Each structure stands twice: as structure tokens, then as C-alpha cells.
N, CA, C and O atoms as a DFTB+ gen file, in Angstrom:
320 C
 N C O
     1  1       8.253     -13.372     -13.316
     2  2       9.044     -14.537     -13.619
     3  2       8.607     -15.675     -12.699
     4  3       8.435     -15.421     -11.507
     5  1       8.444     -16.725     -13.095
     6  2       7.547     -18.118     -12.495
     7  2       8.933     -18.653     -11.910
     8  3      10.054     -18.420     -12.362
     9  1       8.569     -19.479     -10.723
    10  2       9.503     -19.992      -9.452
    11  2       9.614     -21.437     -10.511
    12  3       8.556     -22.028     -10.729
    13  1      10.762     -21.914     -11.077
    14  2      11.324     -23.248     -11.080
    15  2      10.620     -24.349     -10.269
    16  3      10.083     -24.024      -9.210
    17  1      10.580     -25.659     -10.696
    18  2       9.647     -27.100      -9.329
    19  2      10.878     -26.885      -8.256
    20  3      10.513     -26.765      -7.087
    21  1      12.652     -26.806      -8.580
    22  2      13.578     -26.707      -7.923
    23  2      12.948     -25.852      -6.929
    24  3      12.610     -26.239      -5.810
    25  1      12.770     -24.383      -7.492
    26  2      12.789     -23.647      -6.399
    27  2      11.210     -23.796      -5.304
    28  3      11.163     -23.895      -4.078
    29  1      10.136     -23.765      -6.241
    30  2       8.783     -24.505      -5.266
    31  2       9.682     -25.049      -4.422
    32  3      10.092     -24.416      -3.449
    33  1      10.106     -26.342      -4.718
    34  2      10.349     -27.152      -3.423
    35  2      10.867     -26.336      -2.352
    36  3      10.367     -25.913      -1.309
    37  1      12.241     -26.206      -3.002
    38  2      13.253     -25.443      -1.657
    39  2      11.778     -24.387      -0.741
    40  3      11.282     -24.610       0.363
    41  1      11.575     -23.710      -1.345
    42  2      10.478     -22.756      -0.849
    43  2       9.229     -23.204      -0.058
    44  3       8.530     -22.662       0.799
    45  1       9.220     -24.532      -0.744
    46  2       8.116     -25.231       0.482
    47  2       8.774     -25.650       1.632
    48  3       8.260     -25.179       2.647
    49  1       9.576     -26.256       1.797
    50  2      10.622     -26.939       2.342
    51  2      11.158     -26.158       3.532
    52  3      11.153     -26.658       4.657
    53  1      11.664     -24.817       3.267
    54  2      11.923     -23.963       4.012
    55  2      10.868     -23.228       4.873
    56  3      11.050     -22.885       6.041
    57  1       9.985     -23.071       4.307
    58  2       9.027     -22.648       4.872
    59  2       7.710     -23.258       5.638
    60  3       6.734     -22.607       6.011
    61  1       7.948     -24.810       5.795
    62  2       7.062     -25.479       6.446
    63  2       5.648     -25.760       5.249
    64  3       4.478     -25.881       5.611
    65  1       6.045     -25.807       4.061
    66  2       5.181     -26.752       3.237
    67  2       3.667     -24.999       2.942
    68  3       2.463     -25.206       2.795
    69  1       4.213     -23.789       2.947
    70  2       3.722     -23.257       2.602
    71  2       3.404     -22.911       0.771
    72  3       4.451     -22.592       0.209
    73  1       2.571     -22.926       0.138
    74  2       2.648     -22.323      -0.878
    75  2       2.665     -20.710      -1.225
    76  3       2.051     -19.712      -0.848
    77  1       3.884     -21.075      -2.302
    78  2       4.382     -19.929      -2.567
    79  2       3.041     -18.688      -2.928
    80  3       2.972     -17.538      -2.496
    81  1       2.194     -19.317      -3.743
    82  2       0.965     -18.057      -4.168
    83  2       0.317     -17.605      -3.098
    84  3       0.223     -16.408      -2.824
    85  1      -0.264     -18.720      -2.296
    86  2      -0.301     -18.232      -0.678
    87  2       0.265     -17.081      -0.040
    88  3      -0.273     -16.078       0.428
    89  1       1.316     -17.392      -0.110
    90  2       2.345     -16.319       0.641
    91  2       2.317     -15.147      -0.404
    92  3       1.937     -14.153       0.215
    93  1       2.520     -14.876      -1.531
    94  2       2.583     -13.574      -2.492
    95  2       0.952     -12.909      -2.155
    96  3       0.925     -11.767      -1.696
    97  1      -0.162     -13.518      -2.350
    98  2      -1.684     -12.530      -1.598
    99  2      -1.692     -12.135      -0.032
   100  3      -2.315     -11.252       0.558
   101  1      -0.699     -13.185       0.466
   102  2      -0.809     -12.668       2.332
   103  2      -0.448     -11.118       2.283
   104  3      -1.034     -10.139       2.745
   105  1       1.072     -11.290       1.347
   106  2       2.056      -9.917       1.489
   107  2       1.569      -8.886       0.828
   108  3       1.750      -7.712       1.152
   109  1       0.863      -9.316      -0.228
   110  2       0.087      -8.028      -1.014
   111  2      -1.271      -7.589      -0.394
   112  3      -1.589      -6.400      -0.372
   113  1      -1.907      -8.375       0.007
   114  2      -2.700      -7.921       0.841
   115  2      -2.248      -7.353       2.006
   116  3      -2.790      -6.265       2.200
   117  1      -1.103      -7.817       3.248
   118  2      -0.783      -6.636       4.122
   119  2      -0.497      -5.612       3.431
   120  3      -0.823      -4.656       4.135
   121  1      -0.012      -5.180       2.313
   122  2       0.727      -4.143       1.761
   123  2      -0.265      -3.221       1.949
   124  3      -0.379      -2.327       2.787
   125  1      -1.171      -3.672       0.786
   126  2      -2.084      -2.667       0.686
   127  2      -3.261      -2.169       1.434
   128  3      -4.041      -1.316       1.013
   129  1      -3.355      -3.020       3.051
   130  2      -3.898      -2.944       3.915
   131  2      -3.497      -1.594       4.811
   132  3      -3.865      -0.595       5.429
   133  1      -2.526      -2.362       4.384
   134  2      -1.321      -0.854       5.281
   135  2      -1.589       0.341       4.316
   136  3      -2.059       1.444       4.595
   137  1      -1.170      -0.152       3.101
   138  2      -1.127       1.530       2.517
   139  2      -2.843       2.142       2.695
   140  3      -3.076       3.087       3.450
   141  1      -3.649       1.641       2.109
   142  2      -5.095       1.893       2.125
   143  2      -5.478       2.692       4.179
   144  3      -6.272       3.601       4.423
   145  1      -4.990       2.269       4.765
   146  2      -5.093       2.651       6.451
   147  2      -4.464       3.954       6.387
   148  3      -5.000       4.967       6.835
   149  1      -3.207       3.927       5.771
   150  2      -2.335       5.340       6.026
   151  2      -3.115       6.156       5.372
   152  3      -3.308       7.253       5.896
   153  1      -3.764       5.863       4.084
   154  2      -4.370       7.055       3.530
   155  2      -5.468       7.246       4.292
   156  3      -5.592       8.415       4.657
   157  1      -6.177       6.616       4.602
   158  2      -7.591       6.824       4.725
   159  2      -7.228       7.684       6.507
   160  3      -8.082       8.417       7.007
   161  1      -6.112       7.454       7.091
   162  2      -5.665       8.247       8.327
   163  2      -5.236       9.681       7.663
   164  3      -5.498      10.764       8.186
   165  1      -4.615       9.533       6.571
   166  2      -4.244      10.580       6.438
   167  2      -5.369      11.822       6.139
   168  3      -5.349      13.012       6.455
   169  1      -6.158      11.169       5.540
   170  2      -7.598      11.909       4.889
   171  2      -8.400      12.430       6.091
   172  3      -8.901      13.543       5.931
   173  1      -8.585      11.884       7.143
   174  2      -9.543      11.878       7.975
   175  2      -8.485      12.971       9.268
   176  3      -9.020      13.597      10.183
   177  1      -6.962      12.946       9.004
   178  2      -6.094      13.836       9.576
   179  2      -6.266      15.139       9.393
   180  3      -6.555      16.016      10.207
   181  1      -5.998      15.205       7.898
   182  2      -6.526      16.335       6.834
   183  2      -7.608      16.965       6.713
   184  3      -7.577      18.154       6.395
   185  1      -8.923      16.241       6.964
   186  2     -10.283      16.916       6.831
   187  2     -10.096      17.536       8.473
   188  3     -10.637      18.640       8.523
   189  1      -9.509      17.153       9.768
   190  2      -9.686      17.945      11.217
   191  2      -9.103      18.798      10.792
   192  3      -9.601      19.924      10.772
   193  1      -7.775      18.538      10.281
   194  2      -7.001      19.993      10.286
   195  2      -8.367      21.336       9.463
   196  3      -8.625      22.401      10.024
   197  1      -8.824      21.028       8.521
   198  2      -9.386      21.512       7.247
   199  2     -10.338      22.151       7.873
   200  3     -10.474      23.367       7.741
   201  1     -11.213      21.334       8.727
   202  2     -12.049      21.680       9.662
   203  2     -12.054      22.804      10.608
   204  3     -13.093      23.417      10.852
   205  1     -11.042      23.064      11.092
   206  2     -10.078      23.626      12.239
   207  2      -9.455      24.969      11.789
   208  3      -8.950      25.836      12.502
   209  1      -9.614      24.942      10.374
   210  2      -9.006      25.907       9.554
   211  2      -7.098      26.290       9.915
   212  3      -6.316      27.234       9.806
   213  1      -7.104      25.111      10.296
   214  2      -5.546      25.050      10.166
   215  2      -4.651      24.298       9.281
   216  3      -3.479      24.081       9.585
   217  1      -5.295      23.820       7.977
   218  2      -4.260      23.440       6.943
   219  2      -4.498      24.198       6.111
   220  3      -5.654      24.618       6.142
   221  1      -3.552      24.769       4.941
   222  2      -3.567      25.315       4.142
   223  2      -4.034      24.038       2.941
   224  3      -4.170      22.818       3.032
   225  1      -4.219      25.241       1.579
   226  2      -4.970      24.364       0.065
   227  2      -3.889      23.716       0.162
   228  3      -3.886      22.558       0.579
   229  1      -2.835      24.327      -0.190
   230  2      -1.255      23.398      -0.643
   231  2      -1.056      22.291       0.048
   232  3      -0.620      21.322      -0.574
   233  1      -1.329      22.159       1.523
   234  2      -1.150      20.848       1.724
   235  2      -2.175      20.137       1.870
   236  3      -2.069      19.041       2.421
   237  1      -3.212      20.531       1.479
   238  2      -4.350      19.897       0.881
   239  2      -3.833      18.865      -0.342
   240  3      -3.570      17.681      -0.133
   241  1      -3.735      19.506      -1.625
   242  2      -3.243      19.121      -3.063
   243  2      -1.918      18.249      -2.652
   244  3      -1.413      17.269      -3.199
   245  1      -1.596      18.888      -1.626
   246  2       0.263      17.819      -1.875
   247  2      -0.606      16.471      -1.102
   248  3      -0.881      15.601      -1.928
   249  1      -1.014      16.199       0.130
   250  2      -1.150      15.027       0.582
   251  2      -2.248      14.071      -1.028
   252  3      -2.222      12.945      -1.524
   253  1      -2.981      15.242      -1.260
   254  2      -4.114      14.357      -2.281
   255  2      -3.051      14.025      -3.428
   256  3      -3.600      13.093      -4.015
   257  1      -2.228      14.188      -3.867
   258  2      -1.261      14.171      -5.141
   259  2      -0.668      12.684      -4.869
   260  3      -0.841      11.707      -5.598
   261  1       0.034      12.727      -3.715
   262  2       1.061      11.893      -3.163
   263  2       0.281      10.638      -2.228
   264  3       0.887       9.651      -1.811
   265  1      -0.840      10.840      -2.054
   266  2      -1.960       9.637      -1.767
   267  2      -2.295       9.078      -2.769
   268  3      -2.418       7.862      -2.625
   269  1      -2.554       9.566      -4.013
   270  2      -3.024       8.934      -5.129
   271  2      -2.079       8.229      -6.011
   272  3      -2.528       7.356      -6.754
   273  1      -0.623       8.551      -6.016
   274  2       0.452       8.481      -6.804
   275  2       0.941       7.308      -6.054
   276  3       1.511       6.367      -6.607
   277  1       0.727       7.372      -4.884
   278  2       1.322       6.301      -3.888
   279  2       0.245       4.947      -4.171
   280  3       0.811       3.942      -4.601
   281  1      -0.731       4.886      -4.034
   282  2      -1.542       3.590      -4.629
   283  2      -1.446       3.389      -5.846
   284  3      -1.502       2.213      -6.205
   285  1      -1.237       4.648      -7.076
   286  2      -1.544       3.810      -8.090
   287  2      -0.316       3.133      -8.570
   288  3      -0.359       2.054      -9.160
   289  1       1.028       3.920      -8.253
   290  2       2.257       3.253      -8.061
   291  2       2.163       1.162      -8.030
   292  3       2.231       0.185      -8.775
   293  1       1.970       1.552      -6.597
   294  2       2.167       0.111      -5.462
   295  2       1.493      -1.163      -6.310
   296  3       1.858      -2.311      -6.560
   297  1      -0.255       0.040      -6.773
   298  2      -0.897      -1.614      -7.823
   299  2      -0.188      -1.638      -8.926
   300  3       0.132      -2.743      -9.364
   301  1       0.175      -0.576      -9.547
   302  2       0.825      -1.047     -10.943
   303  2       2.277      -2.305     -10.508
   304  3       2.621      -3.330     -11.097
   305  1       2.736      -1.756      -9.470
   306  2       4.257      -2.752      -9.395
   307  2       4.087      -3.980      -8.489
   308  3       4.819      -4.957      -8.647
   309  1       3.173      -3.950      -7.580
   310  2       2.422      -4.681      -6.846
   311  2       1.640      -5.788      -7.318
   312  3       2.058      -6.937      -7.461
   313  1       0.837      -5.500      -7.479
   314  2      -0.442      -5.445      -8.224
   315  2      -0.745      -6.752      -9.515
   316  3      -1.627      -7.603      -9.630
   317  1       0.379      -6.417     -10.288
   318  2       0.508      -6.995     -11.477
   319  2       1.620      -8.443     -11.714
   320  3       1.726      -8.965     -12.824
């Protein structure tokens, strides 16, 4: 849903003359900066354990399930 000129303004206004699209790629980009870091920690968590022979398959499949479900989530609602 597109911001009203009413609301642009208020939104510039309040915010020191920022634009609003500006600000929606800052936040989506931290988002997915963040999420993309957690996984790629989580992966590189997962392969020591794996390594180490101290994780089991199952939580192999659960982190890979719930890493993948978790990005494609975020871009679909994110994203779009």
C-alpha cells in the first residue's frame, strides 16, 4: 500500500527530510544482512560440530529445513 503526499510529508518531516524508499532498502537490507550472517554462522557451526562427529543427521535436516524456510519466508514477505 503506497504512503499518501500527506503522509510523505509528515514522514519526511519527522524524520529529518529522509526518504521514505530510502529508509524501506536500509531496513531490508539490515534484515537480510542479519538473517543471511545467522545462517551462514549457523552452517559453518554445524559443519564443526559435523566435523567433530558430534551432531547428529536430525539436527543436521532440522537446522537445513528451518534455514531455508526462514529466508524464503522473510523474501516472500519482505522482499516483495
Amino acid at each position: 500500500m503506497a504512503m499518501t503526499q500527506a503522509q510523505v510529508t509528515a514522514f519526511k518531516a519527522a524524520s529529518g527530510d529522509l526518504d521514505p524508499a530510502a529508509m524501506h532498502l536500509l531496513w531490508l537490507g539490515l534484515l537480510f544482512a542479519t538473517l543471511f550472517s545467522w545462517v551462514a554462522w549457523a552452517a559453518i557451526d554445524l559443519y564443526s560440530g559435523w566435523a567433530n562427529q558430534r551432531v547428529r543427521e536430525s539436527a543436521v535436516k532440522s537446522l537445513l529445513i528451518r534455514g531455508v524456510v526462514l529466508v524464503v519466508i522473510s523474501i516472500w514477505m519482505f522482499g516483495s
